[in-house]
Coordinates of N, CA, C and O in Angstrom, one line a residue:
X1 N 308.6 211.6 -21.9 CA 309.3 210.7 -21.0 C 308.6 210.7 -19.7 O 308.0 211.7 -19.2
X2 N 308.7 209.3 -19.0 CA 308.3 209.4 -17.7 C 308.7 210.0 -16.7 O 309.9 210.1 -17.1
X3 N 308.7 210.7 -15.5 CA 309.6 210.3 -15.0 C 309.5 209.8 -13.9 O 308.4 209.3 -13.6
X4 N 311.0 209.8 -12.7 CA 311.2 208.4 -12.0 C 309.9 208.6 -10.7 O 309.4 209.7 -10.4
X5 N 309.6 207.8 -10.3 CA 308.7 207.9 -8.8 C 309.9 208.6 -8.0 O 311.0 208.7 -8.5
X6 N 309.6 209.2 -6.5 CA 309.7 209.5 -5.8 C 310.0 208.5 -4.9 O 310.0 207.3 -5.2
X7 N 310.4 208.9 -3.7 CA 311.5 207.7 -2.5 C 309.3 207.4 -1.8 O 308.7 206.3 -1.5
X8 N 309.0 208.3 -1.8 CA 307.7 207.9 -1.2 C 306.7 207.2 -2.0 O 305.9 206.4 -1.7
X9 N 307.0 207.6 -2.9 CA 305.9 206.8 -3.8 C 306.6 205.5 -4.1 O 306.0 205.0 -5.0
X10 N 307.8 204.7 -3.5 CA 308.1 203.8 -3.9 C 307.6 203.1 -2.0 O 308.0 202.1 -1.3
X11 N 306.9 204.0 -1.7 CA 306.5 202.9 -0.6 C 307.6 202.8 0.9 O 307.6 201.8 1.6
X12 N 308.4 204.0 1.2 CA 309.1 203.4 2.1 C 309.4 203.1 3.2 O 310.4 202.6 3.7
X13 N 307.8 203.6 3.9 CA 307.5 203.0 5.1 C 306.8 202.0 5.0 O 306.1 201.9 6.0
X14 N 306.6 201.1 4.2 CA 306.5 199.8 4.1 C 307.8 198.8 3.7 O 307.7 197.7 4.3
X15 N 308.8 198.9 3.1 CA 309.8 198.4 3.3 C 310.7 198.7 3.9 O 311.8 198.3 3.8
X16 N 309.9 199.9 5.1 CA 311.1 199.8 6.6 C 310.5 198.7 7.7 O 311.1 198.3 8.7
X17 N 308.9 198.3 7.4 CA 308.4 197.6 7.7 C 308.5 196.4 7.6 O 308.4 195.7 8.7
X18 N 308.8 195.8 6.7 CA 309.5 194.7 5.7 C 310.4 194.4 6.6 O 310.2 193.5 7.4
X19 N 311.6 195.1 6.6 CA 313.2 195.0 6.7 C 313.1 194.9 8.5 O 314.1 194.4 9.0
X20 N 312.0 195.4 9.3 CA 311.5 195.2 10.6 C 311.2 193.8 11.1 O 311.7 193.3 12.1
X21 N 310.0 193.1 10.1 CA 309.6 192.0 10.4 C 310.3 191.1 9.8 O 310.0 190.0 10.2
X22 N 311.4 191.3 8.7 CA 312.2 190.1 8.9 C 313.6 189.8 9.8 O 314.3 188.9 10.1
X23 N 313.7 191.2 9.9 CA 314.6 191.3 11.3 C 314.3 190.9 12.4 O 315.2 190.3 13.1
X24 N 313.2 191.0 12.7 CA 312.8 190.3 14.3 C 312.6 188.9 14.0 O 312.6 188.3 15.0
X25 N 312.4 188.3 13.1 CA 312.2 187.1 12.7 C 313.2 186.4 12.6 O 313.3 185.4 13.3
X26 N 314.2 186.9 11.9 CA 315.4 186.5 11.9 C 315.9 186.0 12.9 O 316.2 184.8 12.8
X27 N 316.0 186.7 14.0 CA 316.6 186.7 15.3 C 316.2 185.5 16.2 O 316.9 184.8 16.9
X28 N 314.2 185.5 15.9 CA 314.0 184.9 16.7 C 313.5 183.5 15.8 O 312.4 183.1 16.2
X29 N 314.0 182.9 14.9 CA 314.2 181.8 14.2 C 315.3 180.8 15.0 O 315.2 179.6 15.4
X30 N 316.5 181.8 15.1 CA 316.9 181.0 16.3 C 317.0 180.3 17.5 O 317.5 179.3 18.0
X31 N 316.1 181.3 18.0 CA 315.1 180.7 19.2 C 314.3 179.7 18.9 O 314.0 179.0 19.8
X32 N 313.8 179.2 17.8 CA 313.0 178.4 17.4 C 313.9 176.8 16.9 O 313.4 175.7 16.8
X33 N 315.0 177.2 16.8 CA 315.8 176.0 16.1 C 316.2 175.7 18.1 O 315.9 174.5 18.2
X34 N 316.5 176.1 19.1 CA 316.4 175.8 20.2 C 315.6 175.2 20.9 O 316.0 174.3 21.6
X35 N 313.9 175.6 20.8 CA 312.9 175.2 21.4 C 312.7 173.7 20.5 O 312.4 172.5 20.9
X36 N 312.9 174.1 19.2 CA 312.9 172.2 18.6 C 313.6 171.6 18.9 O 313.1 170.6 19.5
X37 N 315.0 171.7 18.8 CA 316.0 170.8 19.7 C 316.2 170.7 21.2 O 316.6 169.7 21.9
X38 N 315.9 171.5 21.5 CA 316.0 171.3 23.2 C 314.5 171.4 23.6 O 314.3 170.3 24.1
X39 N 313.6 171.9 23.7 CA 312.2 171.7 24.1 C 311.8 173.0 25.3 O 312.1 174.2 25.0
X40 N 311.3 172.7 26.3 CA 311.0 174.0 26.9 C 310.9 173.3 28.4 O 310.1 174.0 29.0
X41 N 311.4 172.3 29.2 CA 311.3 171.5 29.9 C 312.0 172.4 30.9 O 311.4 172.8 31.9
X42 N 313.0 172.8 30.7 CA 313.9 174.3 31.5 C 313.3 175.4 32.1 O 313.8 176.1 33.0
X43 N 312.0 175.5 31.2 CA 311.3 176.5 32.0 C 310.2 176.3 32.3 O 309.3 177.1 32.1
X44 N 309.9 175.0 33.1 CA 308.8 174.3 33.7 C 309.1 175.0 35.4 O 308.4 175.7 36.1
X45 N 310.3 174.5 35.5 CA 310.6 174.6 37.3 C 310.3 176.4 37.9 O 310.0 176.8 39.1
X46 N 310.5 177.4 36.5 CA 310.8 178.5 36.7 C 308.9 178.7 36.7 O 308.5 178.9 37.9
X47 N 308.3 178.7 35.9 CA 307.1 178.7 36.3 C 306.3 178.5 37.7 O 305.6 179.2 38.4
X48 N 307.0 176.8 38.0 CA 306.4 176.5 39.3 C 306.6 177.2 40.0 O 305.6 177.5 40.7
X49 N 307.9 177.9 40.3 CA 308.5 178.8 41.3 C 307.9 180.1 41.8 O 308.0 180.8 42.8
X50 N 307.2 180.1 40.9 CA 306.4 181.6 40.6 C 304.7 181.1 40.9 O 304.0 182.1 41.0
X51 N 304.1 179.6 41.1 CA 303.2 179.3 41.0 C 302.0 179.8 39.7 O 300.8 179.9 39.6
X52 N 303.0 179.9 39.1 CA 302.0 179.6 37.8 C 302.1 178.3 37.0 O 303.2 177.7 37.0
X53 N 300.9 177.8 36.3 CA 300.7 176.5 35.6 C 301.8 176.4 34.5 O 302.1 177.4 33.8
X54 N 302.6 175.1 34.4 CA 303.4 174.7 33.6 C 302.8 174.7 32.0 O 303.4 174.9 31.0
X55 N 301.8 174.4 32.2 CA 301.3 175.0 30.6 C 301.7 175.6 30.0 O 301.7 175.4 28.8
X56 N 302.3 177.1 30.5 CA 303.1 178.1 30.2 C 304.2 178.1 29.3 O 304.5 178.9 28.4
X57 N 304.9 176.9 29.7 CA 305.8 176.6 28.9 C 305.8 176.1 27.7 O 306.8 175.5 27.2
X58 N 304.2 176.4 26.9 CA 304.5 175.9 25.7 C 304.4 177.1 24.9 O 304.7 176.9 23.7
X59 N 304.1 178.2 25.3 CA 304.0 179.5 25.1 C 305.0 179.9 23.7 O 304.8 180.2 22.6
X60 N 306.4 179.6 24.5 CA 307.7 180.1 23.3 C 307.6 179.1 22.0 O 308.5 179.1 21.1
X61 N 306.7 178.4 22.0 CA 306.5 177.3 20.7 C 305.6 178.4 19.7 O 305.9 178.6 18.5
X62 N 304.4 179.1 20.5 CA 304.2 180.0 19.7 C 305.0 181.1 18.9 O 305.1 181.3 17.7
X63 N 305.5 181.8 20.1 CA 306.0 183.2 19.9 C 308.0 183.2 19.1 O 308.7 184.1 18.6
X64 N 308.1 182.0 19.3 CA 309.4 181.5 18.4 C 309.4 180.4 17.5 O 310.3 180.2 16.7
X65 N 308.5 179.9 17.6 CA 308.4 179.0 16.1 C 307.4 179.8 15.3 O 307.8 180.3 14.3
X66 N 305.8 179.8 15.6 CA 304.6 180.2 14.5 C 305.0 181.4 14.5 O 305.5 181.6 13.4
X67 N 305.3 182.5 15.2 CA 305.2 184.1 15.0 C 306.7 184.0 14.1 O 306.7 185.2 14.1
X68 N 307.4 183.8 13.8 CA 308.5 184.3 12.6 C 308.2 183.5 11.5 O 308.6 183.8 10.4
X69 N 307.5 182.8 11.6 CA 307.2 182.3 9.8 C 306.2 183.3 9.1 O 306.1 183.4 7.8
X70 N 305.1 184.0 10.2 CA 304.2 184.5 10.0 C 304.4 185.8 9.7 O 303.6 186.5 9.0
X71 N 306.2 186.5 10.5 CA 306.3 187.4 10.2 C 306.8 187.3 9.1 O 306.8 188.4 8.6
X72 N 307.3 186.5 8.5 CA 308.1 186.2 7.1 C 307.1 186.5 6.3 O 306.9 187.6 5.8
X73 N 306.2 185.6 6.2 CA 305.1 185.9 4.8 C 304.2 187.2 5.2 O 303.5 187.7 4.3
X74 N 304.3 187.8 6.6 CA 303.6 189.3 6.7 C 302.0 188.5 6.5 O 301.3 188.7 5.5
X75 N 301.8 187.7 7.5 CA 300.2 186.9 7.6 C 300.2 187.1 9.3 O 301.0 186.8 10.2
X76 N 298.3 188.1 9.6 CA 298.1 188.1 10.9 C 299.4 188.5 11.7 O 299.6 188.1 12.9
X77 N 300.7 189.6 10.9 CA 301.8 189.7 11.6 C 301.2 190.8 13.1 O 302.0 190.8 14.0
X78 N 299.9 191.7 13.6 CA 300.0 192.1 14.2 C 299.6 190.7 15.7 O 300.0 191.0 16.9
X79 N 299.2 189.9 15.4 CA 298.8 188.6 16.3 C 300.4 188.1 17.0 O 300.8 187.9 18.1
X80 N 300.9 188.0 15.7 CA 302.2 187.4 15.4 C 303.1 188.2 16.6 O 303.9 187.5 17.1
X81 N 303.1 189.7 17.0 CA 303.8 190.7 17.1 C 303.5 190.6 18.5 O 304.2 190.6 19.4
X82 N 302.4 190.4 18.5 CA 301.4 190.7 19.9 C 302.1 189.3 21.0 O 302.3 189.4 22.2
X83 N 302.3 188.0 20.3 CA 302.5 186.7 21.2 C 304.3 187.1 21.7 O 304.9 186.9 22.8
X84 N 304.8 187.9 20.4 CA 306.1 187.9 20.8 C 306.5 188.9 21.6 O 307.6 188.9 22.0
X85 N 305.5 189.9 21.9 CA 305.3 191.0 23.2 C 305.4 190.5 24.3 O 306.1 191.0 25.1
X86 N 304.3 189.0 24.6 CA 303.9 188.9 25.6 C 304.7 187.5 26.0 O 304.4 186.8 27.0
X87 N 305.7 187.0 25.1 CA 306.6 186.0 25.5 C 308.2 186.9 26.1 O 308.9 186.5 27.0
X88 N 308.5 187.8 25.5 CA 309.4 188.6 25.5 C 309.3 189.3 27.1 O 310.3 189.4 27.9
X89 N 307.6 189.9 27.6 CA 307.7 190.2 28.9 C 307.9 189.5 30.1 O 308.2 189.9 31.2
X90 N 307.6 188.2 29.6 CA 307.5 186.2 30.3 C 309.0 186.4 30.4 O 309.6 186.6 31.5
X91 N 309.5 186.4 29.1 CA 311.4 186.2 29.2 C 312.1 187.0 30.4 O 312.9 186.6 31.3
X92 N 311.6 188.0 30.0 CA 312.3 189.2 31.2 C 312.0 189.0 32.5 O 312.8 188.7 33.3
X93 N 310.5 189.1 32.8 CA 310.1 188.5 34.1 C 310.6 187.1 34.9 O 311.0 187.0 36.0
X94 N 310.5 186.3 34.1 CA 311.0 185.0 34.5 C 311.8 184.6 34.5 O 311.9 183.5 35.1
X95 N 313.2 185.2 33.6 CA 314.4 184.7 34.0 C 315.4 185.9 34.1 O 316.5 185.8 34.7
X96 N 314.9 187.4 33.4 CA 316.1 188.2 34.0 C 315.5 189.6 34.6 O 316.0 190.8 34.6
X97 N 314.3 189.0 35.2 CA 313.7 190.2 36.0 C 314.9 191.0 37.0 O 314.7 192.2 37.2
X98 N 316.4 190.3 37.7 CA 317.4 190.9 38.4 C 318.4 191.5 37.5 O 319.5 191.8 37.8
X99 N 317.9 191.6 36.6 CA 318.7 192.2 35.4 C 318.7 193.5 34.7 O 319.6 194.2 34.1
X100 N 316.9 193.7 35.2 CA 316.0 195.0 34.4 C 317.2 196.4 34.9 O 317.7 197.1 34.0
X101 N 317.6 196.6 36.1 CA 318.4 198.1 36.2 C 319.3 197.7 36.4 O 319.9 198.2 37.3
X102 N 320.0 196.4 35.6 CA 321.8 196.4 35.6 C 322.3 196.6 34.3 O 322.0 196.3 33.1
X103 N 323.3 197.2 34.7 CA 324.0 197.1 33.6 C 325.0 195.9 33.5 O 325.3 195.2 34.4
X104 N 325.8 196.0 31.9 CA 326.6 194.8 31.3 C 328.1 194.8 32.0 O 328.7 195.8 32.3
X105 N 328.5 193.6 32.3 CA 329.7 194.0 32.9 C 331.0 193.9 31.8 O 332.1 194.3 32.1
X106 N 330.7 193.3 30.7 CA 331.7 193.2 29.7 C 332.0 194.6 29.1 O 331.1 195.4 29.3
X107 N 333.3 194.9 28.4 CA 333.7 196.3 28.1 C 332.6 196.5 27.4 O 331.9 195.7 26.7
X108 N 332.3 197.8 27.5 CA 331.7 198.0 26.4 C 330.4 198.7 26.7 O 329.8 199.5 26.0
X109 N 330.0 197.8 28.2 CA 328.9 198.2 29.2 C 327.6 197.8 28.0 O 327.4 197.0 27.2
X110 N 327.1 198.8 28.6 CA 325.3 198.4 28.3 C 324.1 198.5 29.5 O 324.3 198.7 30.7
X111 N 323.0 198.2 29.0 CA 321.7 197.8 29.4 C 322.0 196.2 29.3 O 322.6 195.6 28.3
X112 N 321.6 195.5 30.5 CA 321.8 194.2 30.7 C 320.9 193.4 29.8 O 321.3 192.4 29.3
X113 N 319.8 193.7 29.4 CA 318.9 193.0 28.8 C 318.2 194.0 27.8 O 317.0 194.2 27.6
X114 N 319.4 194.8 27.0 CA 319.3 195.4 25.8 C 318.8 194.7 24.4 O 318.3 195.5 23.6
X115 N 318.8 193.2 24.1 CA 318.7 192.5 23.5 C 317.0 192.3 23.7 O 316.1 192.6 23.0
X116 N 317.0 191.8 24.8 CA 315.4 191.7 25.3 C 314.3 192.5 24.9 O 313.3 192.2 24.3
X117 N 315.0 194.2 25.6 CA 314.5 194.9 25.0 C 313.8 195.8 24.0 O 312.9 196.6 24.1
X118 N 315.3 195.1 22.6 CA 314.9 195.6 21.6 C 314.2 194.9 21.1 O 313.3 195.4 20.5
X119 N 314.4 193.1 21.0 CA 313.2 192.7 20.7 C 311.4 192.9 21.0 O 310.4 192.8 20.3
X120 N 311.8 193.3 22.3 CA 310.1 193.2 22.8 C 309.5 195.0 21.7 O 308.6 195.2 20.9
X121 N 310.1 195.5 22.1 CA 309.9 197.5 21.4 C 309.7 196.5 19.7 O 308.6 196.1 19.5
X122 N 310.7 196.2 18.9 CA 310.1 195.8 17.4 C 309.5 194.9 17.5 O 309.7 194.2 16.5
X123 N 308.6 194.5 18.2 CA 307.5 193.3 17.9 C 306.5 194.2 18.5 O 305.6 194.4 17.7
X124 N 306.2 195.1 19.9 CA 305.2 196.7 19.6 C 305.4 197.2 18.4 O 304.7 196.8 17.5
X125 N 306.3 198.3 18.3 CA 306.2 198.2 16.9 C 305.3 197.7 15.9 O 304.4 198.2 15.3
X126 N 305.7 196.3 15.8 CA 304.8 196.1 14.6 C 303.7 195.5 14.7 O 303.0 194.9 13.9
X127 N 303.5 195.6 16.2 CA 301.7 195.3 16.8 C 300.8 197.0 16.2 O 299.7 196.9 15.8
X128 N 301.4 198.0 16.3 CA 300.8 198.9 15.7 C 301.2 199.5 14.3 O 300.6 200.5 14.0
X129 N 302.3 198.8 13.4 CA 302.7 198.2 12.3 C 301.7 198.0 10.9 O 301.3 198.7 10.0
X130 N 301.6 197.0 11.4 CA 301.0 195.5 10.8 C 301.9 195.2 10.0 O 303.1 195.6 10.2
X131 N 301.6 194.3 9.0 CA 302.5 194.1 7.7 C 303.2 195.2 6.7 O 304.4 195.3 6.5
X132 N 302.5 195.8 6.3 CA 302.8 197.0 5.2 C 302.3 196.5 4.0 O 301.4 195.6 4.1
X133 N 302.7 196.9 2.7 CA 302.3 196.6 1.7 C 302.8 195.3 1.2 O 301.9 194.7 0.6
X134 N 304.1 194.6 1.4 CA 304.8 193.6 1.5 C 304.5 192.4 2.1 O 305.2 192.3 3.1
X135 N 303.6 191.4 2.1 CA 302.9 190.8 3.3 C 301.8 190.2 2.5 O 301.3 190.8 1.5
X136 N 301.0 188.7 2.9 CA 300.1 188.2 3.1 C 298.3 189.2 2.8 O 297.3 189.3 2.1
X137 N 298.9 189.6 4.0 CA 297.6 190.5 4.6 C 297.9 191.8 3.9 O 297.4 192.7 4.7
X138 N 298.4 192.4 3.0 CA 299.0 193.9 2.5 C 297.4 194.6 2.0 O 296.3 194.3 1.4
X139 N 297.9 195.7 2.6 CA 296.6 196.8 2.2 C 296.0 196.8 0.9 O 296.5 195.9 0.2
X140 N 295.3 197.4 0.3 CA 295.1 197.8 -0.9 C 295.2 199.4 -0.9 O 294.8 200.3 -0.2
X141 N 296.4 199.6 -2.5 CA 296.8 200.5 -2.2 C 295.9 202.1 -2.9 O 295.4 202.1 -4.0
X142 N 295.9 203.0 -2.1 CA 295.1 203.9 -2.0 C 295.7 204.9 -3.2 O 296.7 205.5 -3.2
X143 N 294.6 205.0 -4.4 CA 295.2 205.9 -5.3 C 294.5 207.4 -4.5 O 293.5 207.6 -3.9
X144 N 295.9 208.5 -4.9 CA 295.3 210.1 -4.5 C 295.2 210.5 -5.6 O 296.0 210.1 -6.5
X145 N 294.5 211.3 -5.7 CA 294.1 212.4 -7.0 C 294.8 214.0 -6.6 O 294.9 214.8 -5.6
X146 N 295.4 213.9 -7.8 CA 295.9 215.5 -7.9 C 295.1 216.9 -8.1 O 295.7 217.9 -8.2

């Protein structure tokens, strides 16, 4: 008789990886059904204000529409990981930078931009991540000898 594999040998820091990248995907899919319907015209003025180029504002078309599909199929997800890092620090800076050391005032309290935060930490994450075995891009897997 066989017997069963092991919790490791079934891989399971690759499908904590997995369950990572479609979680942050998830999330930020909705952001993407936003930026299609409403566009990104809102955060033109907020740019200017800052004197940086409005160009800018096309940024969340990447990091919330291409980076969650990419995290879905686990294709180029550390690229993918990397735009949603650097859209997520855009987010914070540019619209809740008075927010970074407040806390929530609803019961319950909090970190005011807890949400922000954990987004931006699981898209690090899986900039030093990558995909896992589950993915596009998945390793080839390494036989060990006994």
């Amino acid at each position: 008789m066989r017997a069963m594999p092991t919790v490791s040998k079934w891989r399971s820091t690759d499908f904590g990886t997995l369950i990572l990248r479609l979680g942050l995907a998830a999330i930020l899919l909705f952001h993407c059904i936003y930026q299609i319907f409403h566009g990104v015209a809102w955060i033109k003025p907020l740019l200017a204000q800052l004197g940086l180029p409005t160009v800018l504002a096309y940024g969340p078309y990447i990091a919330e529409v291409v980076a969650p599909i990419l995290l879905i199929v686990g294709f180029q997800v550390r690229l993918a990981a990397l735009a949603v890092v650097v859209d997520m620090c855009a987010a914070i800076g540019l619209v809740l930078r008075h927010q970074i050391f407040a806390l929530k005032q609803e019961p319950g309290g909090g970190w005011a931009i807890e949400l922000q935060a954990m987004l931006l930490l699981s898209a690090l994450a899986l900039v030093f991540l990558d995909a896992g075995s589950y993915g596009l891009t998945r390793k080839p897997k390494q036989i060990t000898q006994i």
